[in-house]
mmCIF file of C-alpha atoms and ligand atoms in Angstrom:
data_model
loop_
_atom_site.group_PDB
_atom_site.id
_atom_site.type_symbol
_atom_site.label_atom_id
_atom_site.label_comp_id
_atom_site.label_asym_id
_atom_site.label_seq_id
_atom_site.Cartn_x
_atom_site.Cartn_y
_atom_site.Cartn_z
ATOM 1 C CA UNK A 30 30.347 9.438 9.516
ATOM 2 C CA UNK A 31 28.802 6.617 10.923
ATOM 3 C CA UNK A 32 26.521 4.539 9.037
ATOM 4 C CA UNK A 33 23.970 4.503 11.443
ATOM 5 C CA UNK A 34 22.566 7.023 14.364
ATOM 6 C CA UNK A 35 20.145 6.704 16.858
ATOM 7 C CA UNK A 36 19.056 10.325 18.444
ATOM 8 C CA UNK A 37 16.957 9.773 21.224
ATOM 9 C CA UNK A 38 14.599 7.502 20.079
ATOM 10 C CA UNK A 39 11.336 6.282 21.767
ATOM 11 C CA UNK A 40 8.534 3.847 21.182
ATOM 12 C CA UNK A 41 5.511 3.513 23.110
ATOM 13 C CA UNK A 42 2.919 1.080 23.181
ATOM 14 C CA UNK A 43 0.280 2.783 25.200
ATOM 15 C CA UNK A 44 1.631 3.123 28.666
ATOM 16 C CA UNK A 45 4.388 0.903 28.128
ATOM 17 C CA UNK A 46 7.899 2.586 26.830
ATOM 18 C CA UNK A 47 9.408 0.101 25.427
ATOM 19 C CA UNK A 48 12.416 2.272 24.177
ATOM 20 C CA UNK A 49 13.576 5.098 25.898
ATOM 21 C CA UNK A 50 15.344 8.020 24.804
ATOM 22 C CA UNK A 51 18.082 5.441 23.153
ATOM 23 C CA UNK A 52 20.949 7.112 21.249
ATOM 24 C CA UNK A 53 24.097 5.135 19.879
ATOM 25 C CA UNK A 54 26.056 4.692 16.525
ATOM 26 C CA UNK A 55 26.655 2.202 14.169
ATOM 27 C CA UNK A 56 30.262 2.535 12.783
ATOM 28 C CA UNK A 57 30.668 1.579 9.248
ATOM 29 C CA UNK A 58 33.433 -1.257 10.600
ATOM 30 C CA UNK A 59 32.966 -4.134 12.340
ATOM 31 C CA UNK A 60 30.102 -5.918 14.159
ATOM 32 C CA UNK A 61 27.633 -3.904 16.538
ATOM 33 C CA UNK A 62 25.729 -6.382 19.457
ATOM 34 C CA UNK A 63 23.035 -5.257 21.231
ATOM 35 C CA UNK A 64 22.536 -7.196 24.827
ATOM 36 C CA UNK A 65 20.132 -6.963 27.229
ATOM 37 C CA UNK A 66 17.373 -9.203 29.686
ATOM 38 C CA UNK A 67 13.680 -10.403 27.876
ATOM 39 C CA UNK A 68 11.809 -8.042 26.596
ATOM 40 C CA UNK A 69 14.666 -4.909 26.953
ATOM 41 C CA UNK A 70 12.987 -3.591 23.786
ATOM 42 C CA UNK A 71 15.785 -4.986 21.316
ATOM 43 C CA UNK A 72 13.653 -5.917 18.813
ATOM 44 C CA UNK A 73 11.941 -3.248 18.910
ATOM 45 C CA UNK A 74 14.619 -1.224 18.223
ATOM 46 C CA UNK A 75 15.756 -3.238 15.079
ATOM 47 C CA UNK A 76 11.303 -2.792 13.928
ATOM 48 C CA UNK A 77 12.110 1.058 14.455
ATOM 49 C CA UNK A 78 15.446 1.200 12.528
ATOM 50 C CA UNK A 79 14.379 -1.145 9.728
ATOM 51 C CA UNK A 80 10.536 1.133 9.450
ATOM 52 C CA UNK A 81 8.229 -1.588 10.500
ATOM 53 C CA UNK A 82 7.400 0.531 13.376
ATOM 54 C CA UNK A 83 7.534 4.703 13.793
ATOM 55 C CA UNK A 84 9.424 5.970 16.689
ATOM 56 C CA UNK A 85 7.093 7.808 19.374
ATOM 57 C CA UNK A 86 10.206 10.457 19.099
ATOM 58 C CA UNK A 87 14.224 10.944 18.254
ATOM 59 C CA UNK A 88 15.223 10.432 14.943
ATOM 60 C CA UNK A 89 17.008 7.444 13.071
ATOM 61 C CA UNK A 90 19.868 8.242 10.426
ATOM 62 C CA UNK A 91 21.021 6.163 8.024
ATOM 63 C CA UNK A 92 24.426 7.220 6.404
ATOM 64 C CA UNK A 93 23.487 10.605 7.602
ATOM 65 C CA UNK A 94 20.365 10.791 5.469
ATOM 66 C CA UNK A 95 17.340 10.721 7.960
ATOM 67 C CA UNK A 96 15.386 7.657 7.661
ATOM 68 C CA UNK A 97 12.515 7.996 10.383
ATOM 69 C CA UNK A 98 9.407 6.692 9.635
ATOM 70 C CA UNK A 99 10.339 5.686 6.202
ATOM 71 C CA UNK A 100 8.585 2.758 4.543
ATOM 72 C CA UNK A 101 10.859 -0.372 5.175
ATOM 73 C CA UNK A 102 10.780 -1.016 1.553
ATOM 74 C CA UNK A 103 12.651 1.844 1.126
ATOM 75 C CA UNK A 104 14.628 1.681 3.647
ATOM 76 C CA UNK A 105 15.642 -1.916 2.801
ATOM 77 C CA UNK A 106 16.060 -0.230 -0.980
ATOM 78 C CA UNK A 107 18.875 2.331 0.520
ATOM 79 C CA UNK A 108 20.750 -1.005 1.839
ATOM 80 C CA UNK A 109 19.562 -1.371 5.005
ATOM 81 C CA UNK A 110 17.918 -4.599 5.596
ATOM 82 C CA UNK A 111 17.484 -7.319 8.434
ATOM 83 C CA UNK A 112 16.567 -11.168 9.683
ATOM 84 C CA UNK A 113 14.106 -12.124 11.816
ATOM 85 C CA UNK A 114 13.876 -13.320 14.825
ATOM 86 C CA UNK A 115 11.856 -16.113 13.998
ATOM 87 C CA UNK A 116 13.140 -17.662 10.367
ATOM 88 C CA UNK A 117 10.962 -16.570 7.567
ATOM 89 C CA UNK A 118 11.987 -18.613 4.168
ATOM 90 C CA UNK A 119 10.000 -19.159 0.674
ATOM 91 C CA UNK A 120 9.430 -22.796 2.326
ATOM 92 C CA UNK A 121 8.561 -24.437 -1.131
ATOM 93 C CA UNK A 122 11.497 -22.978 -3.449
ATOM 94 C CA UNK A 123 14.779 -23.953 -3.502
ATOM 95 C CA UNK A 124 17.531 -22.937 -1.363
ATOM 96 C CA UNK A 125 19.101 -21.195 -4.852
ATOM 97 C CA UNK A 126 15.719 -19.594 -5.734
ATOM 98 C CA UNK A 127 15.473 -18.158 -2.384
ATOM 99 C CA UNK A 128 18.424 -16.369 -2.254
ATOM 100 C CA UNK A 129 17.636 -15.378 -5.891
ATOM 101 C CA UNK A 130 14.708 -14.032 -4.882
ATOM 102 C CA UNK A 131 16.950 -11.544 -2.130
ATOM 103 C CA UNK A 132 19.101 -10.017 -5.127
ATOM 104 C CA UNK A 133 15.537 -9.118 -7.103
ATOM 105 C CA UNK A 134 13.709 -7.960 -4.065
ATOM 106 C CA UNK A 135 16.282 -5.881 -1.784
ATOM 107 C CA UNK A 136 16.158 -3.589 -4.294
ATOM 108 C CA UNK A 137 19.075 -1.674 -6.666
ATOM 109 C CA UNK A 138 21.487 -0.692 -3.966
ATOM 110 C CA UNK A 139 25.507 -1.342 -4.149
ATOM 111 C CA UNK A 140 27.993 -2.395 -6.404
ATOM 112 C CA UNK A 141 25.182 -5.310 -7.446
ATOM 113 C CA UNK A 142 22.439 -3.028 -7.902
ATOM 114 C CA UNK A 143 24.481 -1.175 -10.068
ATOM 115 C CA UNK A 144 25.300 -3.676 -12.031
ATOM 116 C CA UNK A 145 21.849 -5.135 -12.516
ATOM 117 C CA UNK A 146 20.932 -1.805 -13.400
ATOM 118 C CA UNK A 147 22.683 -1.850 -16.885
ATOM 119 C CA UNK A 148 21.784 -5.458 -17.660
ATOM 120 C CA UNK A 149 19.269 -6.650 -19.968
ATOM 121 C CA UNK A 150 16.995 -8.890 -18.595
ATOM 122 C CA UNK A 151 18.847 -12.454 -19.830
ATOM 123 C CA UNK A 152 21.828 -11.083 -18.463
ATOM 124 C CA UNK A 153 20.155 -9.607 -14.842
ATOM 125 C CA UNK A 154 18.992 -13.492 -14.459
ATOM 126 C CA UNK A 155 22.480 -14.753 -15.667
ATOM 127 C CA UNK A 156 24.383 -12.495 -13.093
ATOM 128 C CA UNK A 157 21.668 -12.568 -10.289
ATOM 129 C CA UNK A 158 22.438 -16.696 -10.881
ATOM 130 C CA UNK A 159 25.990 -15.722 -10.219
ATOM 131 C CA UNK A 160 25.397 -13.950 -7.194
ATOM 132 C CA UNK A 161 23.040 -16.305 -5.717
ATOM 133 C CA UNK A 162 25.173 -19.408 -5.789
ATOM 134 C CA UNK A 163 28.467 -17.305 -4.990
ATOM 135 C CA UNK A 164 26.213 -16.615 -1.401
ATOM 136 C CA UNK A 165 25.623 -20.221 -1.058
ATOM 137 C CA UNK A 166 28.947 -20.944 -1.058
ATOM 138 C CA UNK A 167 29.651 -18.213 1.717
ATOM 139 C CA UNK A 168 27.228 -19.729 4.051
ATOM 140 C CA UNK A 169 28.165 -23.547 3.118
ATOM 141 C CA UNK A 170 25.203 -24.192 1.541
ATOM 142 C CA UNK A 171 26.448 -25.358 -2.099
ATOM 143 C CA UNK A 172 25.593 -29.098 -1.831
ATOM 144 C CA UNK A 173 21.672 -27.706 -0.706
ATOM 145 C CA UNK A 174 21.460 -25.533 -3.790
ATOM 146 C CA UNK A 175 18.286 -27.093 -5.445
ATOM 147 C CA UNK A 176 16.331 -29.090 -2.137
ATOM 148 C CA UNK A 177 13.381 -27.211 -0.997
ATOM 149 C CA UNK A 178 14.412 -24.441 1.955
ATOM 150 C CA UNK A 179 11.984 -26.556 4.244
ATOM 151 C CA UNK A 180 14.350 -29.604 4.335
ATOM 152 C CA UNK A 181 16.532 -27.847 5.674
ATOM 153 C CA UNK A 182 17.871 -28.392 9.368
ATOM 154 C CA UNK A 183 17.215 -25.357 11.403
ATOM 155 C CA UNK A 184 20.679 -24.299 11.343
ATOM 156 C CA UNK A 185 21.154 -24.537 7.378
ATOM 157 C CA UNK A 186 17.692 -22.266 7.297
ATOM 158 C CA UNK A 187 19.160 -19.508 9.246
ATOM 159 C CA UNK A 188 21.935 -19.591 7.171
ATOM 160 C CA UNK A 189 19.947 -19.074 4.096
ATOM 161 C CA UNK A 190 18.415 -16.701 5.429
ATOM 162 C CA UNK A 191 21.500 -14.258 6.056
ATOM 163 C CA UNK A 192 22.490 -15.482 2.673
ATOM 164 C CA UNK A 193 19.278 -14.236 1.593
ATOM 165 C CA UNK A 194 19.622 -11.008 3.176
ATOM 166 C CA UNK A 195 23.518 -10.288 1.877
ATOM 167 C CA UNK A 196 21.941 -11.027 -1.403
ATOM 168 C CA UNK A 197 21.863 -6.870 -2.694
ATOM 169 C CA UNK A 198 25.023 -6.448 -1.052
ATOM 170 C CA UNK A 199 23.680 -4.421 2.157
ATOM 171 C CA UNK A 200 25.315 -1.527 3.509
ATOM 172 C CA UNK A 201 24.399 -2.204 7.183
ATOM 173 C CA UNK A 202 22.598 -5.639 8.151
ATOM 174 C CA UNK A 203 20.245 -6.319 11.300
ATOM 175 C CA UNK A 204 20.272 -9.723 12.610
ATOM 176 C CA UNK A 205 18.193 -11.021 15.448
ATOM 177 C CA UNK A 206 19.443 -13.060 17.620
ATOM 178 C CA UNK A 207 21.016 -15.529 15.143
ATOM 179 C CA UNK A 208 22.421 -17.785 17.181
ATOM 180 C CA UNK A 209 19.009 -18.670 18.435
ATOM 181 C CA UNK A 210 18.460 -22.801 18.320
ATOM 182 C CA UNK A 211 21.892 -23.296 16.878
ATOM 183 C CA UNK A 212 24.636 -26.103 18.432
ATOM 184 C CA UNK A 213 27.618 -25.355 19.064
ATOM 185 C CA UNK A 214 29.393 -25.953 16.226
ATOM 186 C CA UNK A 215 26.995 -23.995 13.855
ATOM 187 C CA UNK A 216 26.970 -21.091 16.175
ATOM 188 C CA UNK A 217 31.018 -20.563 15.393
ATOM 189 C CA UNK A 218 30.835 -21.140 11.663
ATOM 190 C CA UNK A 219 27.806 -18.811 11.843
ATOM 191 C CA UNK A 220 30.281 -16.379 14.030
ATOM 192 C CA UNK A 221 33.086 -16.376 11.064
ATOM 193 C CA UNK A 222 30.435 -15.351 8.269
ATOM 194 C CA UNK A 223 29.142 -12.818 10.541
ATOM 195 C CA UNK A 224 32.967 -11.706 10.692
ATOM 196 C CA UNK A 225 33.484 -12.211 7.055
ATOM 197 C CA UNK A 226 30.593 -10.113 6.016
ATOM 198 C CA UNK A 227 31.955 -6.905 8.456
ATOM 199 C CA UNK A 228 35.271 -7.740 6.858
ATOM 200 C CA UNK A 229 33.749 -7.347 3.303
ATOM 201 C CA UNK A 230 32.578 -3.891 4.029
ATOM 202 C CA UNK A 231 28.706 -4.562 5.430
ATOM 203 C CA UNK A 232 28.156 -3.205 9.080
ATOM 204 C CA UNK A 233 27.138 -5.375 11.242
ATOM 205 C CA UNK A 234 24.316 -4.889 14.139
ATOM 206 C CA UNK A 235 22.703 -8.229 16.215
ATOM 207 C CA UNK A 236 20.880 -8.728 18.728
ATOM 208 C CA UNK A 237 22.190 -12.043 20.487
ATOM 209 C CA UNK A 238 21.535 -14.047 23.752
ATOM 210 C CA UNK A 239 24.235 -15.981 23.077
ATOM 211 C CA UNK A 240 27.443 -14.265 25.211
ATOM 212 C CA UNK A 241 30.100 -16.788 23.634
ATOM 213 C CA UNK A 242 28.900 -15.527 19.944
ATOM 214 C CA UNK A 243 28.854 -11.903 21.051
ATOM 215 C CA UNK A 244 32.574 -12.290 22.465
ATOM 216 C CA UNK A 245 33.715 -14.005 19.725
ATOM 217 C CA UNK A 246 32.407 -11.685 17.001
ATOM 218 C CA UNK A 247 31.439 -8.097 18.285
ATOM 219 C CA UNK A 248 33.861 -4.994 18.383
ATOM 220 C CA UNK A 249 31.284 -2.918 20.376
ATOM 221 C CA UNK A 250 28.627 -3.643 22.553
ATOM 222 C CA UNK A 251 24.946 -1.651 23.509
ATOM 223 C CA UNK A 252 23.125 -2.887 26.824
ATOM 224 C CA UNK A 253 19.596 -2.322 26.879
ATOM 225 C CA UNK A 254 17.246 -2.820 30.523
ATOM 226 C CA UNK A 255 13.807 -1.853 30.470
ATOM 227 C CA UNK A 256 14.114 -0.058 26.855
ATOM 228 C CA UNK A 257 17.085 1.955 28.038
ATOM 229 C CA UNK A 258 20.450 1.978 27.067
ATOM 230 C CA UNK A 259 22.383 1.323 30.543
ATOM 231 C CA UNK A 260 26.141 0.562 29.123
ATOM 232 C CA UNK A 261 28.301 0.591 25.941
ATOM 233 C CA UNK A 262 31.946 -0.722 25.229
ATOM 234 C CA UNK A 263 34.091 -3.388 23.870
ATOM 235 C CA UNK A 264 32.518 -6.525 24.885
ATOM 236 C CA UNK A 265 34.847 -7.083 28.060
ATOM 237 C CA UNK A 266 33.901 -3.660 29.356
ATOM 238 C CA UNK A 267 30.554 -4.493 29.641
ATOM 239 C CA UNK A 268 30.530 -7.860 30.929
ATOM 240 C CA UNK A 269 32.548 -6.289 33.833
ATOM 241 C CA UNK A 270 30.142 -3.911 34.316
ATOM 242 C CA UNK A 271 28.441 -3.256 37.369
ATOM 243 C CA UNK A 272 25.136 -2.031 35.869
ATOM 244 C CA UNK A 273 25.052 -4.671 33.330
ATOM 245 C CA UNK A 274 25.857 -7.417 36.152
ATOM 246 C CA UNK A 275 22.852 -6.295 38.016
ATOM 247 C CA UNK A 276 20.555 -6.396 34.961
ATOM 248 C CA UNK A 277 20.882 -9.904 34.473
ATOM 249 C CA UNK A 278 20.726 -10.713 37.866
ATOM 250 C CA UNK A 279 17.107 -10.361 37.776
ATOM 251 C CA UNK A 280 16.986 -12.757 35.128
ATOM 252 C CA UNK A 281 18.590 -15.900 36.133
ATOM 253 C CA UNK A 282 21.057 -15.530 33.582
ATOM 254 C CA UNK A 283 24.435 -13.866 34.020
ATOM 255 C CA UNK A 284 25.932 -11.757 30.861
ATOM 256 C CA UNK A 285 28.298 -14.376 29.742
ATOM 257 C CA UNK A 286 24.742 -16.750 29.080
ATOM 258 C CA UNK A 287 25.678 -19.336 31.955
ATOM 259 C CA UNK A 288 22.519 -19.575 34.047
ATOM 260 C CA UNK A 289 23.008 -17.535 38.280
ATOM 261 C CA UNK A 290 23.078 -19.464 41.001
ATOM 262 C CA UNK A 291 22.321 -17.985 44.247
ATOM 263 C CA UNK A 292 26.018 -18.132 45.374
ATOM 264 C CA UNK A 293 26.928 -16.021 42.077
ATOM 265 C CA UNK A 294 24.242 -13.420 43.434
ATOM 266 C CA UNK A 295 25.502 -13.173 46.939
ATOM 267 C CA UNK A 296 28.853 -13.066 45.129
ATOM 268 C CA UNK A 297 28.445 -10.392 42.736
ATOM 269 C CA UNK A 298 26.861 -8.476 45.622
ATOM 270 C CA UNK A 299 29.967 -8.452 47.724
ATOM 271 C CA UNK A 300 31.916 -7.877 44.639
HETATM 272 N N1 ATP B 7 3.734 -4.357 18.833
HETATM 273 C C1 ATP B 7 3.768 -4.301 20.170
HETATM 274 N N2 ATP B 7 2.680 -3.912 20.867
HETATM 275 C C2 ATP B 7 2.703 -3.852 22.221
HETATM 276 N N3 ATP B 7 3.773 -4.147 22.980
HETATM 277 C C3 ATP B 7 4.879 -4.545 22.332
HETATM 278 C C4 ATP B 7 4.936 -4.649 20.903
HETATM 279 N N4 ATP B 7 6.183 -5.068 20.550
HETATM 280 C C5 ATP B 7 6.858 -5.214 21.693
HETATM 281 N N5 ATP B 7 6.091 -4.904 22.762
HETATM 282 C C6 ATP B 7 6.520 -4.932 24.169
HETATM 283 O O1 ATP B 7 7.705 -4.137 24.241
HETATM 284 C C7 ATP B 7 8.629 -4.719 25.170
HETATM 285 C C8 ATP B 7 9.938 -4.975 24.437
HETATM 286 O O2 ATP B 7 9.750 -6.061 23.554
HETATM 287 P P1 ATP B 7 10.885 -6.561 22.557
HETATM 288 O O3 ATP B 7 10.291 -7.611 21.734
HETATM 289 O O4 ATP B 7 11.460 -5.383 21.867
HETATM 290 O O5 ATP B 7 11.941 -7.156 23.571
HETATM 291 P P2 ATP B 7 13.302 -7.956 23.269
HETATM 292 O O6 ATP B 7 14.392 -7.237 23.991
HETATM 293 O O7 ATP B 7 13.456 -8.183 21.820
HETATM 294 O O8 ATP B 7 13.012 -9.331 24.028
HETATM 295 P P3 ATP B 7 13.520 -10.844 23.682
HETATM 296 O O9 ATP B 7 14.937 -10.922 24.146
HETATM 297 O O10 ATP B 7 12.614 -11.704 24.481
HETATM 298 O O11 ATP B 7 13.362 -11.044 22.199
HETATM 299 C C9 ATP B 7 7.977 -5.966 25.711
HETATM 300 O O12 ATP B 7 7.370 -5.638 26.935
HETATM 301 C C10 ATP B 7 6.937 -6.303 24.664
HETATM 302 O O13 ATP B 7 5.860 -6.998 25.207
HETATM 303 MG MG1 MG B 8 13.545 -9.840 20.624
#
């Protein structure tokens, strides 16, 4: 079974159909990238998966148990749960207290949950303690543990906040666009905790821009243009793909993130 299913699903906002009749899977291994141009309708998609948004039609399953137009609490609750786009942190606690705050809030799901579940509450605080700084130490941010999140470089904050996220032990988690604002060399240690979290047994879906982090950590790619889905495959299959090629075109960017010149359009054409 896959962990997550996508029947036809649609969202309109008034004319506009910003996802169209989209249908793809989520396998419970590995790392899941969705791709496509500004405004494709990725985000949307991750609003209509994680319930912040109801789908104008299809239906959205969630370890085979249909999830459409659940609340996102709930849905976050049954271990599905996501990042933002833009970084949203408790700016005046800790870094510790806000991943502390993830275990409490994402609700009772996995092993955690579980175990919360049987502890009194000394003990809950003792173990969700635990937890918390065992995250920090899986996104390298140990030595941060008691600064406020908003000294944080931008980097170290989107960090915390997958840290934050992984903090109920997810079943499947949404990231968007990650890499976003990151250099270089905290876009590949952000790349091996991605892979270390897929490894550990939590799917893996993001949305990324950046081509060199989708390559480095994706098993499967989705191409969206214009809220449709226009090609799927390993990540090589799609960058050689014709239909993908000519959906970036009209951007100015190619699919491997380098910006088109004009040459690389007459190119591709004769190609
Ligand atoms: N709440 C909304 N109301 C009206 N239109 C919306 C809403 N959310 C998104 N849209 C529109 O839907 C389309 C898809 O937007 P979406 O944010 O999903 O794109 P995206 O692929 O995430 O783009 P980007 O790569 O820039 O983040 C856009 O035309 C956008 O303006
Ligand atoms: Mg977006």
């Amino acid at each position: 079974m896959s962990r997550l299913r996508l029947e036809g699903v649609t969202r309109r906002f008034g004319g506009l159909v910003a996802v169209d009749n989209v249908s793809f899977e989520v396998p419970a291994e590995g790392v899941t990238a969705i791709i496509g141009p500004n405004g494709a309708g990725k985000t949307t998609l991750f609003n209509l998966i994680a319930g912040a948004l109801p789908p104008s039609a299809g239906r959205i399953l969630f370890e085979g148990a249909d999830i459409t137009g659940r609340p996102p609490a709930g849905i976050a609750a049954a271990g599905l749960v996501r990042t933002f786009q833009l970084v949203k942190l408790f700016e005046d606690l800790s870094v510790l207290d806000n991943v502390k705050v993830g275990c409490h809030l994402q609700g009772k799901a996995g092993l955690f949950g579980a175990l919360l579940r049987f502890a009194s509450a000394r003990e809950e605080e003792a173990a969700v303690d635990v937890r918390a700084r065992e995250l920090l130490a899986f996104a390298g941010l140990s030595a941060f543990a008691d600064e406020p999140a908003f000294g944080l470089p931008y980097g170290r904050q989107r960090m915390l906040e997958l840290a934050r996220a992984m903090a109920a032990g997810p079943r499947l988690i949404l990231l968007d666009e990650p890499a976003a604002g990151l250099n270089t060399e905290e876009s590949a240690a952000l790349a091996r905790v991605i892979r270390r979290i897929a490894e550990e047994g939590t799917s893996v879906l993001l949305i990324e821009h950046d081509m060199t982090l989708v390559m480095n950590t994706a098993d499967r790619v989705v191409v969206v243009d214009f809220g449709r889905k226009i090609a799927e495959g390993t990540p090589t299959e799609v960058r050689a793909n014709p239909a993908v090629i000519a959906a970036y075109l009209g951007t100015g960017k190619s699919a491997t993130g380098a910006a088109v010149t004009a040459s690389d359009h007459q190119e591709t054409a004769r190609g």
